C-alpha cells in the first residue's frame, strides 16, 4: 500500500520518503456551512477520504499530509457555521506549508483541493513557489480540485446527467456525504420543489453579484434527490482518476 499518513511517521522516515521521490499530497478543504442538511466538515471529509483511498491505489509512493480544514470561505460567513481564512491568510498558509514540505526534502507536491473557494489560490501558490526556487531545484508542484481531476470521467457518468458538478451542498455533495457518513445527513431539511437558479455562467468569465449566495439559501440544486449509491459511484470514479494523477506525478514503485 503506497499511501502513508505524514503524521504517523518520524522525522527521519518523512525525510527518507520525500528524498526518495514520494509525492506529498496536501488536501485542502474548508469548515463552512453546507445548507441545513450537511455537516460543516463535508469538504474536509470528502477530500481526505479521496486522498487516502487514491494513495492506496497509486502506482507510486505517496505521503498524505494532514488535511487543511480551514479555507477561503468568506462567502459563507453570513450563514453561520463557517470558520474562514481571508484570501491573503489562506494564500500565505498554503505557501508556507508547501515551502515546509520542500525544506523537508520534498520535490513533488500535489495540492488536492476539496473546496471551490480555494481553487484559484492553490494554483497561484504552486506557480509562485515554483518561481521562487532556482530552475535546477527539481520541483514538480501541482494543484487541482478533485472534481477537476475527474472531470472527463464524471461527465461520462449517466447518473450525473443534469446534475451540478460539484455544486455546493447539492445532489453531488449530498450523495458523497451519504456514501461516507449517512448519519450526518439530514435529508428531510433539504426538501425543494425546484432547482433554485444561480447566476448564468459564461465560458472564461467570472461574474460575482451581491447577495448571490443568499438568493438560493447557500446551497444548490436538489440535495433531496441524492442517494448513497450515487455517492459511491462518484467517489469510485474520482478516486480512480486521482490515483492516476498521483501515479503520473511520481517516479513509480521499484
Coordinates of N, CA, C and O in Angstrom, one line a residue, residues 2 29 44 54 66 79 84 110 141 162 169 180 201 231 244 253:
X2 N 1.0 2.0 -1.1 CA 2.0 3.0 -1.2 C 1.6 4.3 -0.4 O 2.4 5.1 -0.2
X29 N -9.2 22.1 2.2 CA -10.7 22.0 2.3 C -11.2 23.2 3.0 O -10.7 24.3 2.8
X44 N -13.8 18.7 4.0 CA -12.7 18.0 4.6 C -12.8 16.5 4.6 O -11.9 15.7 4.3
X54 N -7.1 7.1 -2.8 CA -6.3 7.2 -4.1 C -4.9 6.9 -3.9 O -4.2 6.2 -4.7
X66 N -1.6 16.0 6.7 CA -2.9 16.3 7.4 C -3.7 17.3 6.6 O -3.1 18.2 6.0
X79 N -23.9 33.0 6.7 CA -24.8 31.9 7.1 C -24.6 31.3 8.4 O -25.4 30.6 9.0
X84 N -13.5 30.7 8.5 CA -12.8 31.1 7.3 C -11.5 31.8 7.5 O -11.3 32.5 8.5
X110 N 1.4 17.8 -4.4 CA 0.1 18.0 -5.0 C -0.8 18.6 -4.0 O -1.0 18.0 -2.9
X141 N 5.3 20.9 -8.8 CA 4.2 21.3 -7.9 C 2.9 21.3 -8.7 O 2.9 21.9 -9.8
X162 N -27.5 16.1 -16.0 CA -28.4 17.1 -15.5 C -28.1 17.5 -14.0 O -28.8 18.4 -13.5
X169 N -23.3 21.7 -1.7 CA -24.3 21.0 -0.8 C -25.5 20.6 -1.6 O -26.6 20.5 -1.0
X180 N -20.3 8.2 2.6 CA -19.3 8.1 3.7 C -19.9 8.0 5.1 O -19.6 7.1 5.8
X201 N -23.6 31.2 -16.3 CA -22.2 31.1 -16.5 C -21.9 31.5 -17.9 O -22.6 31.2 -18.9
X231 N -23.4 8.5 -4.6 CA -22.2 8.9 -3.9 C -21.1 7.9 -4.0 O -19.9 8.3 -4.3
X244 N -4.6 8.0 -10.6 CA -3.8 8.1 -11.9 C -3.0 9.3 -11.9 O -1.8 9.3 -12.4
X253 N 7.1 2.8 -8.5 CA 7.5 1.9 -7.4 C 8.4 0.9 -8.0 O 8.1 0.1 -8.9

